[in-house]
Short mmCIF file of C-alpha atoms and ligand atoms in Angstrom, two decimals:
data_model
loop_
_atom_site.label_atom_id
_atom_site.label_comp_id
_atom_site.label_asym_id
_atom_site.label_seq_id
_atom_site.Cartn_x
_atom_site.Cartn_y
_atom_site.Cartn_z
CA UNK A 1 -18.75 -18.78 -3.69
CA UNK A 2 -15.73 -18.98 -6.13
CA UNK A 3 -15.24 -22.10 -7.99
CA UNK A 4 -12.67 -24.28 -5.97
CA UNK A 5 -10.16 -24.43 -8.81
CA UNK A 6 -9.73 -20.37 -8.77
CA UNK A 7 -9.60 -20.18 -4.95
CA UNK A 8 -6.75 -23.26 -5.03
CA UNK A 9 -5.06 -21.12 -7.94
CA UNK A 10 -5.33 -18.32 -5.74
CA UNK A 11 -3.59 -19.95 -2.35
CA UNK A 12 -1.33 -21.05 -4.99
CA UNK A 13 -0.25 -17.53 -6.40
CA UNK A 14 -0.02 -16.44 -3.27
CA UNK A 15 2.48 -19.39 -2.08
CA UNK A 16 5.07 -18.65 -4.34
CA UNK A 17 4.72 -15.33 -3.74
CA UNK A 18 7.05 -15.98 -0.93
CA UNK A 19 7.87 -19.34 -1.55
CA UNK A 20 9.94 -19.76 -5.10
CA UNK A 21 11.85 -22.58 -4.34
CA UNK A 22 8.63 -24.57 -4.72
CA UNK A 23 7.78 -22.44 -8.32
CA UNK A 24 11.63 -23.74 -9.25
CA UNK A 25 10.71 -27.23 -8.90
CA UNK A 26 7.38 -27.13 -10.54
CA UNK A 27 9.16 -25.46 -13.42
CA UNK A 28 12.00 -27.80 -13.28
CA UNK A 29 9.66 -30.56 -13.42
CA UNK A 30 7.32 -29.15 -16.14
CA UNK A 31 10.64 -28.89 -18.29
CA UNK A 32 11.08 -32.84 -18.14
CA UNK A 33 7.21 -33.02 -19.50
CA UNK A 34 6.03 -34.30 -16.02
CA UNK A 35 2.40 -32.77 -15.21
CA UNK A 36 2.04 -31.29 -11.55
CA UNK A 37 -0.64 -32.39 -9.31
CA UNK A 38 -1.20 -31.15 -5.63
CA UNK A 39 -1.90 -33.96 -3.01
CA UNK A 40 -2.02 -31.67 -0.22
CA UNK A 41 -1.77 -27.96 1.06
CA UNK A 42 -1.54 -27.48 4.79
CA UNK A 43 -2.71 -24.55 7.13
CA UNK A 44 -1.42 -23.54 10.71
CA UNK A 45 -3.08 -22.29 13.12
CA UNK A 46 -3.90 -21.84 17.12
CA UNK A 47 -6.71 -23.62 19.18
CA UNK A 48 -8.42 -20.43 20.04
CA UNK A 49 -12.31 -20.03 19.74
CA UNK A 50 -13.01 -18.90 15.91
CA UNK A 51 -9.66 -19.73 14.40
CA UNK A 52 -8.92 -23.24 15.04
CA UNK A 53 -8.43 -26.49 13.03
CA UNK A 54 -12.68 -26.55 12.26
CA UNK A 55 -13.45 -23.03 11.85
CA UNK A 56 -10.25 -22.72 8.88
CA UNK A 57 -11.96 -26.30 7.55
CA UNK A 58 -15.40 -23.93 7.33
CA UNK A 59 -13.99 -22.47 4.12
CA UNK A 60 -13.43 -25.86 2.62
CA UNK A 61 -16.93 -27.78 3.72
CA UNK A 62 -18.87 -26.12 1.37
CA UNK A 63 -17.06 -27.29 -1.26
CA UNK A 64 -17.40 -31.06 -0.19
CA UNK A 65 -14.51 -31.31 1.90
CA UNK A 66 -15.34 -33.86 4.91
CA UNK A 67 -12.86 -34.71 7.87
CA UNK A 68 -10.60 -37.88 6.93
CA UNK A 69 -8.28 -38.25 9.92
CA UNK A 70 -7.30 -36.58 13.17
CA UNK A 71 -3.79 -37.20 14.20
CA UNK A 72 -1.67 -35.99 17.40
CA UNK A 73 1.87 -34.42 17.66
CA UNK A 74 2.58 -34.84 21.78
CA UNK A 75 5.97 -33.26 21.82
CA UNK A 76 5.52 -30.32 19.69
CA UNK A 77 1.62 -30.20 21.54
CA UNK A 78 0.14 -30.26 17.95
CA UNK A 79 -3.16 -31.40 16.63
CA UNK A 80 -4.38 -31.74 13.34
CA UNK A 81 -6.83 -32.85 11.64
CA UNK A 82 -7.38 -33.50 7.47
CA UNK A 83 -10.30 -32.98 5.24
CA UNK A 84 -10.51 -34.85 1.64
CA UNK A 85 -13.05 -34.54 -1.25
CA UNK A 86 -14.71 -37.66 -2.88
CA UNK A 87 -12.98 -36.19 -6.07
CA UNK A 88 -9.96 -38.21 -5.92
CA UNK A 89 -8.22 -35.26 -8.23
CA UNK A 90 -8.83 -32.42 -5.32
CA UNK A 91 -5.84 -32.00 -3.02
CA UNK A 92 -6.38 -33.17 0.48
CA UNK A 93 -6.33 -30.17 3.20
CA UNK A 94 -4.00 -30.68 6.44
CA UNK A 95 -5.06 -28.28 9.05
CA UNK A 96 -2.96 -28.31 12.34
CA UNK A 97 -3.39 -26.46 15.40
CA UNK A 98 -0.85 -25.28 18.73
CA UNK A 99 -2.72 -26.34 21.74
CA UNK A 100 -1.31 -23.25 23.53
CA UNK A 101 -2.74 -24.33 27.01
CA UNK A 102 0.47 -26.54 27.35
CA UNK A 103 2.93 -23.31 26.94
CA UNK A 104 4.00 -20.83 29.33
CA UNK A 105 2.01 -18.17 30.60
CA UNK A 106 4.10 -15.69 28.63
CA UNK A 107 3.79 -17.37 24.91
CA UNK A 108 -0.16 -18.03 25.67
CA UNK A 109 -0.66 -14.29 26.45
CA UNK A 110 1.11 -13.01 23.26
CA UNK A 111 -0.74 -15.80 21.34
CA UNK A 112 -3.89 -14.12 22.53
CA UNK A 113 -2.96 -10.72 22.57
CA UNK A 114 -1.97 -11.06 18.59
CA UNK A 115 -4.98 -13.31 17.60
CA UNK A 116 -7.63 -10.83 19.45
CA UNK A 117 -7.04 -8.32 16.48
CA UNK A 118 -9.19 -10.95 14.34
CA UNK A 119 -12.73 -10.36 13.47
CA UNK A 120 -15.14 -12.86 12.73
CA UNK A 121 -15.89 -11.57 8.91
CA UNK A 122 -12.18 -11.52 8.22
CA UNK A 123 -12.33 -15.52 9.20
CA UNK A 124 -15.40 -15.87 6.96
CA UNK A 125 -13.52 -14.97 4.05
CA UNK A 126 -11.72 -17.51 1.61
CA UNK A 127 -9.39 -14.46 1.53
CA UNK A 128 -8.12 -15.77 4.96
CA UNK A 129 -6.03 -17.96 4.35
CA UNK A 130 -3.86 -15.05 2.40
CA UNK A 131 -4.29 -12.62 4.80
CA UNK A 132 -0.89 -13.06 6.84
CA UNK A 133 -1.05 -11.41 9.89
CA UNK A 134 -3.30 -9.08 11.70
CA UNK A 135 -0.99 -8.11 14.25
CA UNK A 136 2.09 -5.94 14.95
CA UNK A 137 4.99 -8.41 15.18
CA UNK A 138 8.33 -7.81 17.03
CA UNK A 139 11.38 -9.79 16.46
CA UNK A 140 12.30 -10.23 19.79
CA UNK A 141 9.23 -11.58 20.57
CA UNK A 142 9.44 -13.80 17.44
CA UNK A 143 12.94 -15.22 18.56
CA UNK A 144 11.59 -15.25 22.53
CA UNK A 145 8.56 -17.95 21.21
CA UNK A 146 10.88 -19.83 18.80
CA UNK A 147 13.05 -21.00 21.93
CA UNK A 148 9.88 -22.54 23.58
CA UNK A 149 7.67 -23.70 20.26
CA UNK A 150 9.46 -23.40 16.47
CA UNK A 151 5.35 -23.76 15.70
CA UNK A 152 3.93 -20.67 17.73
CA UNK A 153 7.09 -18.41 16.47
CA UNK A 154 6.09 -19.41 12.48
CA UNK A 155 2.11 -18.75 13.11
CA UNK A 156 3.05 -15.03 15.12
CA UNK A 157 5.31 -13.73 12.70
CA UNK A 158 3.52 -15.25 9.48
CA UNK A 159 -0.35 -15.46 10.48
CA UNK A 160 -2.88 -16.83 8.17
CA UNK A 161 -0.99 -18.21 4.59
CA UNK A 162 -0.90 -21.70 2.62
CA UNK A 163 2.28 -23.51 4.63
CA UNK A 164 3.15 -26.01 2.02
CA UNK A 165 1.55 -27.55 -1.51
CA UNK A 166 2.85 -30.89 -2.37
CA UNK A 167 3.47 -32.49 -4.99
CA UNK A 168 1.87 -35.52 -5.45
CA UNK A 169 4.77 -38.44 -6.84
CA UNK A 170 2.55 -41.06 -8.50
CA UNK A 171 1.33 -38.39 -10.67
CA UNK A 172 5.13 -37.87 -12.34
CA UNK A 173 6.01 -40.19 -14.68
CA UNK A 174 9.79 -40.31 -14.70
CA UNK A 175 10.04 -40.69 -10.88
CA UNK A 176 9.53 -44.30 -8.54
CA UNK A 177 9.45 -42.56 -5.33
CA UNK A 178 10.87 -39.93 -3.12
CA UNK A 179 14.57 -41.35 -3.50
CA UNK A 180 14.91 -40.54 -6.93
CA UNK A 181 13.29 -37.94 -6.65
CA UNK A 182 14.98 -36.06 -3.55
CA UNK A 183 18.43 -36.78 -6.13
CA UNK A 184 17.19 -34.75 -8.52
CA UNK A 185 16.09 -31.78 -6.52
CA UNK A 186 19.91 -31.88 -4.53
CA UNK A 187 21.50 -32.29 -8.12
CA UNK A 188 19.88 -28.94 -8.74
CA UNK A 189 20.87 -27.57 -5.60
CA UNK A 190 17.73 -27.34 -3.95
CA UNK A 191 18.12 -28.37 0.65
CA UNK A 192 15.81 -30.94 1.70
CA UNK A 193 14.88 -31.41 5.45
CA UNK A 194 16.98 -34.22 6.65
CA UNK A 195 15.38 -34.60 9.92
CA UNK A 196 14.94 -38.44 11.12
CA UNK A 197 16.13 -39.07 7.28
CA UNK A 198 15.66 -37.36 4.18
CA UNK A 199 12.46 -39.76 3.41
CA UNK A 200 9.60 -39.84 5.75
CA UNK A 201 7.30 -43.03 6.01
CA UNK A 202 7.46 -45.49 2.99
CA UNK A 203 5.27 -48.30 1.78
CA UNK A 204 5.01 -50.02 5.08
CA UNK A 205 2.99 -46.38 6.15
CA UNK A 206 1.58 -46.54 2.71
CA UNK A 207 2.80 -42.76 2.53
CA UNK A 208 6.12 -41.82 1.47
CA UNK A 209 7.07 -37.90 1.93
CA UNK A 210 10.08 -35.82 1.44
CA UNK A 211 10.00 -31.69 1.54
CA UNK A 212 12.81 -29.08 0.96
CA UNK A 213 13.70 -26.72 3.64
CA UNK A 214 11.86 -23.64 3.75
CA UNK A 215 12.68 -20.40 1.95
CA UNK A 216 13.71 -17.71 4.00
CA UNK A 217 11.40 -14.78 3.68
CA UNK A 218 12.28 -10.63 4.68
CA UNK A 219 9.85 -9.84 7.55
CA UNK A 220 9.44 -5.94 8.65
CA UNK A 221 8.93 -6.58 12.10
CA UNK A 222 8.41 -3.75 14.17
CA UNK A 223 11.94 -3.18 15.99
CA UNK A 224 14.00 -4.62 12.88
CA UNK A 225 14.23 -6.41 9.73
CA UNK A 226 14.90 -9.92 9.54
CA UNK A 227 14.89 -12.91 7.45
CA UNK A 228 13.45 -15.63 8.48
CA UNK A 229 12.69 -19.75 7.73
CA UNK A 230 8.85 -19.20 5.91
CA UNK A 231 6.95 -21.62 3.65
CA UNK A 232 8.51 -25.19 1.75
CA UNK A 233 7.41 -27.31 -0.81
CA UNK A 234 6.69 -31.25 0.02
CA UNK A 235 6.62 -34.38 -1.73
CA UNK A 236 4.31 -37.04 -1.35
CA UNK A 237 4.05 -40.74 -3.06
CA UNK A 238 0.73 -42.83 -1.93
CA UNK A 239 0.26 -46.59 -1.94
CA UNK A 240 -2.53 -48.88 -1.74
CA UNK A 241 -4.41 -50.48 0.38
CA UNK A 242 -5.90 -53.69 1.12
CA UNK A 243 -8.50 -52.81 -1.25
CA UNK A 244 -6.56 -51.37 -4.08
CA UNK A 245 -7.62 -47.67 -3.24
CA UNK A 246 -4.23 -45.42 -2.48
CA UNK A 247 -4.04 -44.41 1.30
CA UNK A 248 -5.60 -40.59 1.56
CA UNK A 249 -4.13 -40.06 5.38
CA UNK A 250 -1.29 -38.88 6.71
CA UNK A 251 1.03 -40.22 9.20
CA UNK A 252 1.82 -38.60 12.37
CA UNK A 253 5.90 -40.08 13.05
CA UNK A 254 5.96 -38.23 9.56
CA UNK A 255 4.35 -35.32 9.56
CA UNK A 256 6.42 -34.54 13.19
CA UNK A 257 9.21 -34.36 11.12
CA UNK A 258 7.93 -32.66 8.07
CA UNK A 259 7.00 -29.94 10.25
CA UNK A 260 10.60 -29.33 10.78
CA UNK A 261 11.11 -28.04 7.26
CA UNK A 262 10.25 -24.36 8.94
CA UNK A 263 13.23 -24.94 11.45
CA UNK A 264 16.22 -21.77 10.61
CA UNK A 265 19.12 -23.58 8.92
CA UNK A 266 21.17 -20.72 7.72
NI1 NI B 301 2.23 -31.92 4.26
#
């Protein structure tokens, strides 16, 4: 087993691979002296047998992840669960899952037709969650399962990848929140996902969260090239509790609408 530290820096590498926005603001940031720390990364994925929200959490147990919260998405017939590490400095991992037996006949079959080209050792492998997809992908069929679930489109025509890393807010030191914060990032031109408000949650949640809109990424799909809404970068400021110690869930009425960030906009 890898230490944990090279596998995050891998998932990392390969996020920005196809996600530079979120390499722009790390930079930007690191230019003002602040020191980058990830509070989360978060995983998609279907509720078929081998590839759901607990076998993708398999990598992480080993490393002393345990389950923290489950949380429901009923419109967008999402589940999700996260896993956190006694190690208060280890991100947090959000794994969420379609529950494709709510979708039409047609989107469940070309779920499982594209998900039965996965073998059991390629899930075994911490490689897996880089290893994109494992089927052939046509853009009609992409822009045929966006119309029915955004979700389902994003996992068939991107697979197995890191979603989003986040940047955890209390860790900066020349930034109160997600407000000043979101200022900043439009000052430098960056789009952040606006939907049901620009800030997500606040103390009241004890989770505050803000993410840019995805980067469009070239896909070669099998009848034609296209461009296409692929991976953000999120923002994420925790308060405490009762007891002092900051919140380490998430919050569904948020999350709903951080999931949006993958939405096409262009
Ligand atoms: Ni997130």
């Amino acid at each position: 087993m890898q230490n944990f530290s090279s596998f995050m820096d891998k998932l990392w590498q390969h996020y920005i691979s196809y996600t530079p926005s979120a390499k722009k603001v790390v930079d930007r940031l690191e230019q003002r002296g602040e020191k980058i720390i990830n509070d989360h990364i978060a995983l998609r994925t279907i509720n078929l047998p081998g590839i759901g929200v607990e076998d993708l959490a398999k990598v992480f147990t080993p490393y002393g992840f345990r389950e923290g919260g489950q949380y429901q998405f009923k419109e967008k017939k999402l589940f999700a669960k996260h896993y956190e590490h006694d190690d208060p400095t280890l991100p947090k991992i959000f794994i969420s899952e379609l529950l494709l037996e709510n979708f039409s006949t047609t989107t469940q079959q070309t779920i499982r037709d594209a998900v039965k080209h996965v073998t059991k050792e390629q899930i075994a492998s911490t490689d897996f969650l880089c290893s994109g997809v494992h089927w052939p992908i046509e853009h009609k069929v992409y822009q045929h399962l966006y119309k029915e679930s955004e979700y389902a489109a994003w996992v068939y025509a991107f697979g197995f990848r890191p979603n989003h890393f986040t940047i955890n807010i209390n860790a900066l030191e020349g930034f109160a929140g997600c407000a000043d914060l979101n200022e900043f990032l439009k000052s430098a031109g960056f789009v952040l996902n606006a939907s049901g408000g620009e800030i997500k949650g606040g103390p009241h949640e004890y989770l505050e969260q803000s993410s840019l809109m995805a980067d469009y990424a070239p896909v070669a799909f099998k009848d034609e090239k296209a461009t296409i809404p692929c991976c953000y970068v999120e923002f994420a400021k925790r308060f405490p509790l009762a007891n002092g110690k900051l919140y380490q869930g998430f919050v569904a009425a948020s999350a709903d609408k951080i999931f949006e960030s993958t939405h096409h906009y262009k």
